[in-house]
Amino acid sequence: MFLKGIVICFSLCVLVMSCQYTNRSELDEKYILNKISDRLHAGILELDTPRLPRSVEGGKTRFTSPRSWTSGFFPGILWMMASYEPHKKWSNEAHKYTELLENVKYETGHHDLGFMLYNSYGLGYSATYNPAYKEVLLTGAASLASRYDTLIALIKSWDRPGKWQYPVIIDNMMNLEFLLWAGKESGDSTFIEMAISHADETLKNHFRPDYSSYHVVDYDTATGEPAWRGTHQGLNDSSDWARGQAWGLYGYTMMYKETGHKRYLNQAKSIAHYLLNHPNMPEDLIPYWDLKDPGIPNTHKDVSAAAITAAALLQLSDYLKNDQQLAYMVTARKILANLDQSYTYENEDNRLFYLDHSVGSKPKNGEVGVPIIYADYYFLEALMRSLERR
Ligand code: GLY
């Protein structure tokens, strides 16, 4: 009798423990969003003046100038928090940090205006319809469009004379939503034509037959044809830089959402299939910084690539049917649950960042294995997308 009691007790304990484990390994978006809210709220109070957090290096927060490509992510995070918790004062903060970026609208020296303005002023405009925000956005979109060349039919990413003639990087797909928005808002279809042309040329020239992508394609300015394909942030010219694969997946999914052109959906599906079935993709689906690093598994993972992938898969799942739709939704949620369970930044002295273990530029040894703001941005976007689809 006594023994029977012990056996029942033990079984109950195992049952309770396994339930707890199951609960913890499932994704609870609200629980995570509330944790992010508490941390961020405390983090902001610790800032004496509004500054734009970018990453943590050597234990210190690195802030960015409004002119760097990462400046829009922190304001964007604040706008997302404002939409999650409208009763709180997030939008006051969001306005304050967004407006640090106003002069970015005149930037014509590089392509990153989509990241910078659309993620900050763009989210702010869709929340407030403030006409001053619209002006910044349309001026900024015109600055971005000034980098489009009609012969090459793409937006030039960087100005690096001597190294490249007309470099276009896969990340540039992330600017196109901004151009499409500008076309719709202004009624000037040139923005839309540029975005579609950029996506089509990238589809043609940036991908290998297995749907992995090069990071950089340099175009010959005389012929408009690709002159060189390789990398800048990946391991080598024929490797698979993880964040680049994620930008491509996100970019083509967005292009399908915005245009309805089937070729973009097919491209997004092929990239997702390639990425998720990569022989070097770890079981927890948090990819190594470059999927062809021979050091795998003894090399860094890139949490930012995982967060971007999760956000993209949730969007992509809307356009799929039955099993495939469910599979991508479940996969994205698994990525998010794993990020929350094993990749958070456990530092109570710095609450501006939530996730740890991203890789900025491994070849330059910059921001390797640290919290980076864009990982948090796409993590938050993915959590909100996941919650909307419950
Ligand atoms: N272009 C920015 C990055 O992904 O590093």
mmCIF file of C-alpha atoms and ligand atoms in Angstrom:
data_model
loop_
_atom_site.group_PDB
_atom_site.id
_atom_site.type_symbol
_atom_site.label_atom_id
_atom_site.label_comp_id
_atom_site.label_asym_id
_atom_site.label_seq_id
_atom_site.Cartn_x
_atom_site.Cartn_y
_atom_site.Cartn_z
ATOM 1 C CA MET A 1 0.000 0.000 0.000
ATOM 2 C CA PHE A 2 2.795 2.336 1.080
ATOM 3 C CA LEU A 3 4.794 1.369 -2.034
ATOM 4 C CA LYS A 4 1.740 1.926 -4.250
ATOM 5 C CA GLY A 5 1.401 5.433 -2.730
ATOM 6 C CA ILE A 6 5.026 6.227 -3.526
ATOM 7 C CA VAL A 7 4.621 5.037 -7.132
ATOM 8 C CA ILE A 8 1.482 7.191 -7.602
ATOM 9 C CA CYS A 9 3.219 10.192 -6.054
ATOM 10 C CA PHE A 10 6.266 9.741 -8.263
ATOM 11 C CA SER A 11 4.112 9.404 -11.403
ATOM 12 C CA LEU A 12 2.220 12.574 -10.519
ATOM 13 C CA CYS A 13 5.501 14.449 -10.035
ATOM 14 C CA VAL A 14 6.754 13.282 -13.444
ATOM 15 C CA LEU A 15 3.443 14.335 -15.014
ATOM 16 C CA VAL A 16 3.579 17.803 -13.431
ATOM 17 C CA MET A 17 7.217 18.256 -14.440
ATOM 18 C CA SER A 18 6.567 17.208 -18.013
ATOM 19 C CA CYS A 19 3.585 19.573 -18.231
ATOM 20 C CA GLN A 20 5.759 22.402 -16.994
ATOM 21 C CA TYR A 21 8.398 21.496 -19.549
ATOM 22 C CA THR A 22 5.840 21.380 -22.346
ATOM 23 C CA ASN A 23 4.437 24.724 -21.311
ATOM 24 C CA ARG A 24 7.849 26.311 -21.226
ATOM 25 C CA SER A 25 8.819 24.929 -24.613
ATOM 26 C CA GLU A 26 5.630 26.222 -26.231
ATOM 27 C CA LEU A 27 5.502 29.760 -27.457
ATOM 28 C CA ASP A 28 3.650 32.200 -25.234
ATOM 29 C CA GLU A 29 3.846 35.468 -27.145
ATOM 30 C CA LYS A 30 2.149 37.600 -24.517
ATOM 31 C CA TYR A 31 4.409 36.330 -21.784
ATOM 32 C CA ILE A 32 7.500 37.219 -23.846
ATOM 33 C CA LEU A 33 6.099 40.560 -25.001
ATOM 34 C CA ASN A 34 5.376 41.487 -21.398
ATOM 35 C CA LYS A 35 8.934 40.576 -20.404
ATOM 36 C CA ILE A 36 10.272 42.714 -23.264
ATOM 37 C CA SER A 37 8.006 45.563 -22.195
ATOM 38 C CA ASP A 38 9.293 45.481 -18.593
ATOM 39 C CA ARG A 39 12.944 45.302 -19.617
ATOM 40 C CA LEU A 40 12.653 48.006 -22.218
ATOM 41 C CA HIS A 41 10.746 50.312 -19.950
ATOM 42 C CA ALA A 42 13.519 50.044 -17.353
ATOM 43 C CA GLY A 43 16.206 50.347 -20.041
ATOM 44 C CA ILE A 44 14.795 53.596 -21.377
ATOM 45 C CA LEU A 45 14.578 55.110 -17.904
ATOM 46 C CA GLU A 46 18.312 54.460 -17.570
ATOM 47 C CA LEU A 47 19.095 56.590 -20.655
ATOM 48 C CA ASP A 48 19.773 60.191 -19.702
ATOM 49 C CA THR A 49 19.175 61.530 -23.229
ATOM 50 C CA PRO A 50 17.482 59.861 -26.218
ATOM 51 C CA ARG A 51 20.170 57.872 -28.023
ATOM 52 C CA LEU A 52 19.869 54.988 -30.445
ATOM 53 C CA PRO A 53 21.091 51.656 -29.075
ATOM 54 C CA ARG A 54 22.818 49.457 -31.637
ATOM 55 C CA SER A 55 24.656 46.606 -29.881
ATOM 56 C CA VAL A 56 26.696 45.603 -26.876
ATOM 57 C CA GLU A 57 30.423 45.192 -27.352
ATOM 58 C CA GLY A 58 32.992 44.559 -24.648
ATOM 59 C CA GLY A 59 30.141 44.755 -22.142
ATOM 60 C CA LYS A 60 29.304 48.336 -23.189
ATOM 61 C CA THR A 61 26.239 49.575 -25.046
ATOM 62 C CA ARG A 62 27.183 50.907 -28.420
ATOM 63 C CA PHE A 63 24.912 53.688 -29.645
ATOM 64 C CA THR A 64 24.569 54.625 -33.276
ATOM 65 C CA SER A 65 24.408 57.882 -35.147
ATOM 66 C CA PRO A 66 21.072 58.501 -36.906
ATOM 67 C CA ARG A 67 23.034 58.201 -40.168
ATOM 68 C CA SER A 68 23.998 54.550 -39.691
ATOM 69 C CA TRP A 69 21.930 51.750 -41.218
ATOM 70 C CA THR A 70 20.751 50.480 -37.819
ATOM 71 C CA SER A 71 19.257 53.759 -36.567
ATOM 72 C CA GLY A 72 15.611 52.931 -37.401
ATOM 73 C CA PHE A 73 15.347 49.718 -35.409
ATOM 74 C CA PHE A 74 15.066 51.148 -31.897
ATOM 75 C CA PRO A 75 12.325 53.648 -32.827
ATOM 76 C CA GLY A 76 10.623 50.802 -34.686
ATOM 77 C CA ILE A 77 10.686 48.644 -31.569
ATOM 78 C CA LEU A 78 9.026 51.484 -29.662
ATOM 79 C CA TRP A 79 6.264 51.781 -32.283
ATOM 80 C CA MET A 80 5.639 48.046 -32.076
ATOM 81 C CA MET A 81 5.407 48.292 -28.288
ATOM 82 C CA ALA A 82 2.982 51.206 -28.719
ATOM 83 C CA SER A 83 0.732 49.043 -30.832
ATOM 84 C CA TYR A 84 0.944 46.141 -28.357
ATOM 85 C CA GLU A 85 0.288 48.311 -25.303
ATOM 86 C CA PRO A 86 -1.653 51.372 -26.529
ATOM 87 C CA HIS A 87 -2.633 52.257 -22.969
ATOM 88 C CA LYS A 88 0.996 52.860 -22.001
ATOM 89 C CA LYS A 89 3.146 55.819 -22.993
ATOM 90 C CA TRP A 90 5.227 54.088 -25.641
ATOM 91 C CA SER A 91 4.168 56.433 -28.410
ATOM 92 C CA ASN A 92 5.663 59.453 -26.578
ATOM 93 C CA GLU A 93 8.994 57.648 -26.580
ATOM 94 C CA ALA A 94 8.520 56.421 -30.128
ATOM 95 C CA HIS A 95 7.983 59.976 -31.397
ATOM 96 C CA LYS A 96 11.040 61.227 -29.545
ATOM 97 C CA TYR A 97 13.408 58.575 -30.890
ATOM 98 C CA THR A 98 11.954 58.575 -34.397
ATOM 99 C CA GLU A 99 12.464 62.296 -34.810
ATOM 100 C CA LEU A 100 16.199 61.927 -34.254
ATOM 101 C CA LEU A 101 16.260 60.535 -37.787
ATOM 102 C CA GLU A 102 14.609 63.373 -39.678
ATOM 103 C CA ASN A 103 17.657 64.365 -41.730
ATOM 104 C CA VAL A 104 18.113 60.837 -42.983
ATOM 105 C CA LYS A 105 15.562 61.834 -45.629
ATOM 106 C CA TYR A 106 18.358 63.661 -47.492
ATOM 107 C CA GLU A 107 20.758 60.703 -47.428
ATOM 108 C CA THR A 108 21.810 59.684 -50.949
ATOM 109 C CA GLY A 109 25.187 58.101 -50.162
ATOM 110 C CA HIS A 110 23.932 54.539 -49.556
ATOM 111 C CA HIS A 111 20.824 52.381 -49.929
ATOM 112 C CA ASP A 112 19.787 51.728 -46.335
ATOM 113 C CA LEU A 113 16.876 54.180 -46.169
ATOM 114 C CA GLY A 114 14.293 51.426 -46.009
ATOM 115 C CA PHE A 115 15.742 50.060 -42.776
ATOM 116 C CA MET A 116 16.249 53.537 -41.386
ATOM 117 C CA LEU A 117 13.092 55.390 -42.337
ATOM 118 C CA TYR A 118 10.450 52.803 -43.096
ATOM 119 C CA ASN A 119 11.029 50.979 -39.795
ATOM 120 C CA SER A 120 10.858 54.241 -37.812
ATOM 121 C CA TYR A 121 8.850 56.949 -39.583
ATOM 122 C CA GLY A 122 6.971 54.289 -41.566
ATOM 123 C CA LEU A 123 5.649 52.510 -38.479
ATOM 124 C CA GLY A 124 5.025 55.915 -36.902
ATOM 125 C CA TYR A 125 3.031 57.061 -39.924
ATOM 126 C CA SER A 126 0.857 53.968 -39.985
ATOM 127 C CA ALA A 127 0.101 54.571 -36.291
ATOM 128 C CA THR A 128 -0.557 58.333 -36.449
ATOM 129 C CA TYR A 129 -1.023 59.506 -40.072
ATOM 130 C CA ASN A 130 1.039 62.515 -39.090
ATOM 131 C CA PRO A 131 1.582 64.511 -42.357
ATOM 132 C CA ALA A 132 5.055 65.602 -41.221
ATOM 133 C CA TYR A 133 6.028 61.916 -41.074
ATOM 134 C CA LYS A 134 4.678 61.392 -44.575
ATOM 135 C CA GLU A 135 6.825 64.263 -45.853
ATOM 136 C CA VAL A 136 9.970 62.725 -44.313
ATOM 137 C CA LEU A 137 9.101 59.368 -45.846
ATOM 138 C CA LEU A 138 8.413 60.667 -49.339
ATOM 139 C CA THR A 139 11.554 62.822 -49.359
ATOM 140 C CA GLY A 140 13.529 59.816 -48.120
ATOM 141 C CA ALA A 141 12.033 57.534 -50.785
ATOM 142 C CA ALA A 142 13.086 60.047 -53.461
ATOM 143 C CA SER A 143 16.630 60.028 -52.030
ATOM 144 C CA LEU A 144 16.664 56.232 -52.210
ATOM 145 C CA ALA A 145 15.264 56.271 -55.738
ATOM 146 C CA SER A 146 18.106 58.590 -56.805
ATOM 147 C CA ARG A 147 20.347 55.514 -56.534
ATOM 148 C CA TYR A 148 18.444 53.674 -59.275
ATOM 149 C CA ASP A 149 20.129 53.456 -62.673
ATOM 150 C CA THR A 150 17.888 52.730 -65.650
ATOM 151 C CA LEU A 151 20.456 50.654 -67.575
ATOM 152 C CA ILE A 152 21.276 48.399 -64.621
ATOM 153 C CA ALA A 153 17.667 48.525 -63.395
ATOM 154 C CA LEU A 154 18.598 48.126 -59.735
ATOM 155 C CA ILE A 155 19.279 50.375 -56.754
ATOM 156 C CA LYS A 156 22.975 50.686 -56.055
ATOM 157 C CA SER A 157 23.789 49.622 -52.496
ATOM 158 C CA TRP A 158 27.130 51.224 -51.758
ATOM 159 C CA ASP A 159 29.597 53.678 -53.307
ATOM 160 C CA ARG A 160 32.984 51.929 -53.309
ATOM 161 C CA PRO A 161 34.842 53.131 -56.421
ATOM 162 C CA GLY A 162 38.063 51.181 -56.892
ATOM 163 C CA LYS A 163 36.560 48.073 -55.277
ATOM 164 C CA TRP A 164 33.225 47.712 -57.055
ATOM 165 C CA GLN A 165 31.504 49.505 -59.951
ATOM 166 C CA TYR A 166 27.863 49.057 -58.981
ATOM 167 C CA PRO A 167 27.478 46.762 -55.959
ATOM 168 C CA VAL A 168 24.050 45.442 -55.068
ATOM 169 C CA ILE A 169 23.651 43.361 -51.926
ATOM 170 C CA ILE A 170 20.862 40.909 -51.115
ATOM 171 C CA ASP A 171 19.979 43.069 -48.073
ATOM 172 C CA ASN A 172 18.744 45.693 -50.544
ATOM 173 C CA MET A 173 15.551 43.648 -50.978
ATOM 174 C CA MET A 174 14.596 45.101 -47.602
ATOM 175 C CA ASN A 175 14.315 48.611 -49.087
ATOM 176 C CA LEU A 176 11.620 47.687 -51.554
ATOM 177 C CA GLU A 177 8.642 47.815 -49.203
ATOM 178 C CA PHE A 178 9.511 51.466 -48.614
ATOM 179 C CA LEU A 179 9.521 52.187 -52.362
ATOM 180 C CA LEU A 180 6.238 50.348 -52.893
ATOM 181 C CA TRP A 181 4.670 52.323 -50.063
ATOM 182 C CA ALA A 182 5.961 55.597 -51.565
ATOM 183 C CA GLY A 183 4.496 54.666 -54.958
ATOM 184 C CA LYS A 184 1.080 53.975 -53.467
ATOM 185 C CA GLU A 185 1.057 57.049 -51.202
ATOM 186 C CA SER A 186 2.351 59.532 -53.771
ATOM 187 C CA GLY A 187 0.615 58.100 -56.826
ATOM 188 C CA ASP A 188 4.002 58.083 -58.597
ATOM 189 C CA SER A 189 4.247 54.631 -60.121
ATOM 190 C CA THR A 190 7.984 55.054 -60.836
ATOM 191 C CA PHE A 191 8.707 53.962 -57.264
ATOM 192 C CA ILE A 192 6.726 50.770 -57.831
ATOM 193 C CA GLU A 193 8.371 50.076 -61.188
ATOM 194 C CA MET A 194 11.817 50.478 -59.585
ATOM 195 C CA ALA A 195 10.971 48.091 -56.758
ATOM 196 C CA ILE A 196 9.655 45.451 -59.158
ATOM 197 C CA SER A 197 12.608 45.810 -61.481
ATOM 198 C CA HIS A 198 15.025 45.537 -58.542
ATOM 199 C CA ALA A 199 13.306 42.390 -57.272
ATOM 200 C CA ASP A 200 13.278 40.826 -60.759
ATOM 201 C CA GLU A 201 16.948 41.544 -61.484
ATOM 202 C CA THR A 202 17.939 40.275 -58.039
ATOM 203 C CA LEU A 203 15.924 37.116 -58.616
ATOM 204 C CA LYS A 204 17.781 36.602 -61.903
ATOM 205 C CA ASN A 205 21.306 37.420 -60.781
ATOM 206 C CA HIS A 206 21.702 36.909 -57.052
ATOM 207 C CA PHE A 207 20.694 33.269 -56.655
ATOM 208 C CA ARG A 208 22.510 30.009 -57.214
ATOM 209 C CA PRO A 209 20.624 27.023 -58.653
ATOM 210 C CA ASP A 210 19.956 25.697 -55.128
ATOM 211 C CA TYR A 211 18.315 29.059 -54.161
ATOM 212 C CA SER A 212 21.110 30.136 -51.848
ATOM 213 C CA SER A 213 22.162 33.707 -52.551
ATOM 214 C CA TYR A 214 25.363 35.630 -53.024
ATOM 215 C CA HIS A 215 25.765 38.565 -50.722
ATOM 216 C CA VAL A 216 27.110 41.000 -53.345
ATOM 217 C CA VAL A 217 26.642 41.219 -57.107
ATOM 218 C CA ASP A 218 28.744 43.887 -58.776
ATOM 219 C CA TYR A 219 27.344 45.149 -62.097
ATOM 220 C CA ASP A 220 29.294 46.387 -65.088
ATOM 221 C CA THR A 221 28.173 49.965 -65.586
ATOM 222 C CA ALA A 222 28.826 49.841 -69.347
ATOM 223 C CA THR A 223 26.772 46.711 -70.089
ATOM 224 C CA GLY A 224 24.458 46.529 -67.075
ATOM 225 C CA GLU A 225 25.395 42.856 -66.649
ATOM 226 C CA PRO A 226 26.783 41.189 -63.500
ATOM 227 C CA ALA A 227 30.582 41.480 -63.480
ATOM 228 C CA TRP A 228 31.343 39.713 -60.166
ATOM 229 C CA ARG A 229 29.522 37.749 -57.507
ATOM 230 C CA GLY A 230 30.795 37.254 -53.977
ATOM 231 C CA THR A 231 30.576 38.290 -50.389
ATOM 232 C CA HIS A 232 31.364 41.082 -48.002
ATOM 233 C CA GLN A 233 30.062 39.756 -44.679
ATOM 234 C CA GLY A 234 30.043 36.018 -45.353
ATOM 235 C CA LEU A 235 32.807 33.448 -45.014
ATOM 236 C CA ASN A 236 33.789 33.434 -48.673
ATOM 237 C CA ASP A 237 32.370 34.128 -52.127
ATOM 238 C CA SER A 238 30.663 30.766 -52.464
ATOM 239 C CA SER A 239 29.413 30.434 -48.906
ATOM 240 C CA ASP A 240 25.926 30.977 -47.477
ATOM 241 C CA TRP A 241 25.949 33.999 -45.182
ATOM 242 C CA ALA A 242 22.970 33.274 -42.937
ATOM 243 C CA ARG A 243 21.539 36.768 -42.588
ATOM 244 C CA GLY A 244 21.707 37.264 -46.350
ATOM 245 C CA GLN A 245 19.581 34.139 -46.867
ATOM 246 C CA ALA A 246 17.086 35.522 -44.346
ATOM 247 C CA TRP A 247 16.944 38.942 -46.053
ATOM 248 C CA GLY A 248 16.154 37.204 -49.341
ATOM 249 C CA LEU A 249 13.379 35.126 -47.779
ATOM 250 C CA TYR A 250 11.845 38.138 -46.076
ATOM 251 C CA GLY A 251 12.227 40.322 -49.183
ATOM 252 C CA TYR A 252 10.484 37.981 -51.641
ATOM 253 C CA THR A 253 7.724 37.160 -49.168
ATOM 254 C CA MET A 254 7.075 40.885 -48.767
ATOM 255 C CA MET A 255 7.180 41.400 -52.561
ATOM 256 C CA TYR A 256 4.469 38.773 -52.981
ATOM 257 C CA LYS A 257 2.368 40.310 -50.225
ATOM 258 C CA GLU A 258 2.600 43.734 -51.847
ATOM 259 C CA THR A 259 2.316 42.857 -55.557
ATOM 260 C CA GLY A 260 0.634 39.459 -55.747
ATOM 261 C CA HIS A 261 3.157 38.325 -58.401
ATOM 262 C CA LYS A 262 3.455 34.534 -58.203
ATOM 263 C CA ARG A 263 7.155 34.529 -59.147
ATOM 264 C CA TYR A 264 7.964 36.171 -55.817
ATOM 265 C CA LEU A 265 5.953 33.622 -53.871
ATOM 266 C CA ASN A 266 7.732 30.790 -55.680
ATOM 267 C CA GLN A 267 11.082 32.381 -54.910
ATOM 268 C CA ALA A 268 10.237 32.790 -51.224
ATOM 269 C CA LYS A 269 9.059 29.166 -51.009
ATOM 270 C CA SER A 270 12.240 27.933 -52.655
ATOM 271 C CA ILE A 271 14.474 29.976 -50.354
ATOM 272 C CA ALA A 272 12.575 28.734 -47.285
ATOM 273 C CA HIS A 273 12.869 25.145 -48.447
ATOM 274 C CA TYR A 274 16.562 25.532 -49.096
ATOM 275 C CA LEU A 275 17.261 27.230 -45.772
ATOM 276 C CA LEU A 276 15.217 24.953 -43.535
ATOM 277 C CA ASN A 277 16.599 21.797 -45.135
ATOM 278 C CA HIS A 278 20.210 22.931 -45.159
ATOM 279 C CA PRO A 279 22.428 20.081 -43.910
ATOM 280 C CA ASN A 280 24.132 22.496 -41.530
ATOM 281 C CA MET A 281 20.939 23.924 -40.061
ATOM 282 C CA PRO A 282 21.014 22.976 -36.373
ATOM 283 C CA GLU A 283 18.107 21.178 -34.770
ATOM 284 C CA ASP A 284 17.021 24.293 -32.866
ATOM 285 C CA LEU A 285 16.831 26.228 -36.175
ATOM 286 C CA ILE A 286 19.107 29.035 -35.000
ATOM 287 C CA PRO A 287 21.576 29.091 -37.898
ATOM 288 C CA TYR A 288 25.312 29.439 -37.725
ATOM 289 C CA TRP A 289 26.425 32.863 -38.955
ATOM 290 C CA ASP A 290 27.487 31.282 -42.249
ATOM 291 C CA LEU A 291 25.965 27.939 -43.115
ATOM 292 C CA LYS A 292 29.158 26.824 -44.818
ATOM 293 C CA ASP A 293 31.594 27.637 -42.018
ATOM 294 C CA PRO A 294 33.818 24.530 -41.752
ATOM 295 C CA GLY A 295 34.097 25.273 -38.015
ATOM 296 C CA ILE A 296 30.443 24.235 -37.470
ATOM 297 C CA PRO A 297 29.400 23.371 -34.729
ATOM 298 C CA ASN A 298 32.246 25.263 -33.051
ATOM 299 C CA THR A 299 31.409 28.640 -34.438
ATOM 300 C CA HIS A 300 28.946 31.427 -33.707
ATOM 301 C CA LYS A 301 25.262 31.251 -34.362
ATOM 302 C CA ASP A 302 23.443 34.332 -35.626
ATOM 303 C CA VAL A 303 20.279 35.003 -33.691
ATOM 304 C CA SER A 304 19.402 37.938 -35.964
ATOM 305 C CA ALA A 305 19.161 35.600 -38.971
ATOM 306 C CA ALA A 306 16.825 33.339 -36.984
ATOM 307 C CA ALA A 307 14.566 36.236 -35.953
ATOM 308 C CA ILE A 308 14.297 37.561 -39.537
ATOM 309 C CA THR A 309 13.547 34.035 -40.787
ATOM 310 C CA ALA A 310 10.778 33.567 -38.213
ATOM 311 C CA ALA A 311 9.147 36.885 -39.142
ATOM 312 C CA ALA A 312 9.293 35.958 -42.831
ATOM 313 C CA LEU A 313 7.942 32.413 -42.356
ATOM 314 C CA LEU A 314 4.928 33.676 -40.432
ATOM 315 C CA GLN A 315 4.077 36.015 -43.292
ATOM 316 C CA LEU A 316 4.778 33.332 -45.892
ATOM 317 C CA SER A 317 2.510 30.860 -44.107
ATOM 318 C CA ASP A 318 -0.458 33.116 -44.975
ATOM 319 C CA TYR A 319 0.013 32.283 -48.651
ATOM 320 C CA LEU A 320 0.379 28.510 -48.287
ATOM 321 C CA LYS A 321 -2.180 25.798 -47.873
ATOM 322 C CA ASN A 322 -2.927 23.076 -45.346
ATOM 323 C CA ASP A 323 0.137 21.120 -44.218
ATOM 324 C CA GLN A 324 2.669 23.549 -45.617
ATOM 325 C CA GLN A 325 0.973 26.503 -43.994
ATOM 326 C CA LEU A 326 0.919 24.719 -40.671
ATOM 327 C CA ALA A 327 4.507 23.528 -41.058
ATOM 328 C CA TYR A 328 5.872 27.044 -41.587
ATOM 329 C CA MET A 329 3.801 28.471 -38.761
ATOM 330 C CA VAL A 330 4.987 25.740 -36.397
ATOM 331 C CA THR A 331 8.588 26.181 -37.553
ATOM 332 C CA ALA A 332 8.501 29.938 -36.989
ATOM 333 C CA ARG A 333 7.029 29.454 -33.520
ATOM 334 C CA LYS A 334 9.671 26.858 -32.717
ATOM 335 C CA ILE A 335 12.385 29.347 -33.682
ATOM 336 C CA LEU A 336 10.814 32.013 -31.470
ATOM 337 C CA ALA A 337 10.387 29.664 -28.517
ATOM 338 C CA ASN A 338 14.007 28.509 -28.845
ATOM 339 C CA LEU A 339 15.247 32.089 -29.028
ATOM 340 C CA ASP A 340 13.372 32.950 -25.875
ATOM 341 C CA GLN A 341 14.485 29.849 -24.070
ATOM 342 C CA SER A 342 18.184 29.757 -24.851
ATOM 343 C CA TYR A 343 19.397 32.980 -26.482
ATOM 344 C CA THR A 344 18.263 35.868 -24.281
ATOM 345 C CA TYR A 345 20.563 38.519 -22.861
ATOM 346 C CA GLU A 346 20.687 37.922 -19.143
ATOM 347 C CA ASN A 347 22.046 41.231 -17.950
ATOM 348 C CA GLU A 348 20.100 43.244 -15.417
ATOM 349 C CA ASP A 349 22.447 46.214 -15.825
ATOM 350 C CA ASN A 350 21.490 46.651 -19.459
ATOM 351 C CA ARG A 351 17.833 46.205 -20.285
ATOM 352 C CA LEU A 352 17.820 47.851 -23.704
ATOM 353 C CA PHE A 353 18.414 44.517 -25.436
ATOM 354 C CA TYR A 354 16.491 41.266 -25.181
ATOM 355 C CA LEU A 355 18.344 38.740 -27.350
ATOM 356 C CA ASP A 356 22.021 37.876 -27.255
ATOM 357 C CA HIS A 357 24.281 36.032 -29.758
ATOM 358 C CA SER A 358 23.968 37.884 -33.041
ATOM 359 C CA VAL A 359 26.774 38.359 -35.519
ATOM 360 C CA GLY A 360 27.272 41.699 -37.282
ATOM 361 C CA SER A 361 30.369 41.178 -39.409
ATOM 362 C CA LYS A 362 32.488 38.173 -38.606
ATOM 363 C CA PRO A 363 35.149 38.886 -41.287
ATOM 364 C CA LYS A 364 35.748 42.266 -39.653
ATOM 365 C CA ASN A 365 35.386 40.841 -36.145
ATOM 366 C CA GLY A 366 32.648 43.410 -35.506
ATOM 367 C CA GLU A 367 29.726 42.644 -33.185
ATOM 368 C CA VAL A 368 30.328 38.907 -33.007
ATOM 369 C CA GLY A 369 28.187 36.874 -30.594
ATOM 370 C CA VAL A 370 26.547 39.906 -28.974
ATOM 371 C CA PRO A 371 23.129 41.574 -28.622
ATOM 372 C CA ILE A 372 22.309 43.596 -31.764
ATOM 373 C CA ILE A 373 19.257 45.769 -32.070
ATOM 374 C CA TYR A 374 17.935 44.393 -35.363
ATOM 375 C CA ALA A 375 17.631 40.905 -33.846
ATOM 376 C CA ASP A 376 15.250 42.364 -31.252
ATOM 377 C CA TYR A 377 13.341 44.288 -33.931
ATOM 378 C CA TYR A 378 12.563 41.209 -36.045
ATOM 379 C CA PHE A 379 11.960 39.065 -32.945
ATOM 380 C CA LEU A 380 9.326 41.536 -31.811
ATOM 381 C CA GLU A 381 7.813 41.752 -35.291
ATOM 382 C CA ALA A 382 7.654 37.957 -35.457
ATOM 383 C CA LEU A 383 6.060 37.693 -32.006
ATOM 384 C CA MET A 384 3.383 40.189 -33.021
ATOM 385 C CA ARG A 385 2.785 38.329 -36.282
ATOM 386 C CA SER A 386 2.498 35.059 -34.399
ATOM 387 C CA LEU A 387 0.051 36.563 -31.922
ATOM 388 C CA GLU A 388 -2.102 38.011 -34.732
ATOM 389 C CA ARG A 389 -2.388 34.532 -36.234
ATOM 390 C CA ARG A 390 -3.650 32.806 -33.065
HETATM 391 N N1 GLY B 1 23.207 45.274 -44.295
HETATM 392 C C1 GLY B 1 23.214 44.929 -43.092
HETATM 393 C C2 GLY B 1 23.488 43.615 -42.514
HETATM 394 O O1 GLY B 1 22.707 42.712 -42.626
HETATM 395 O O2 GLY B 1 24.508 43.449 -41.909
#
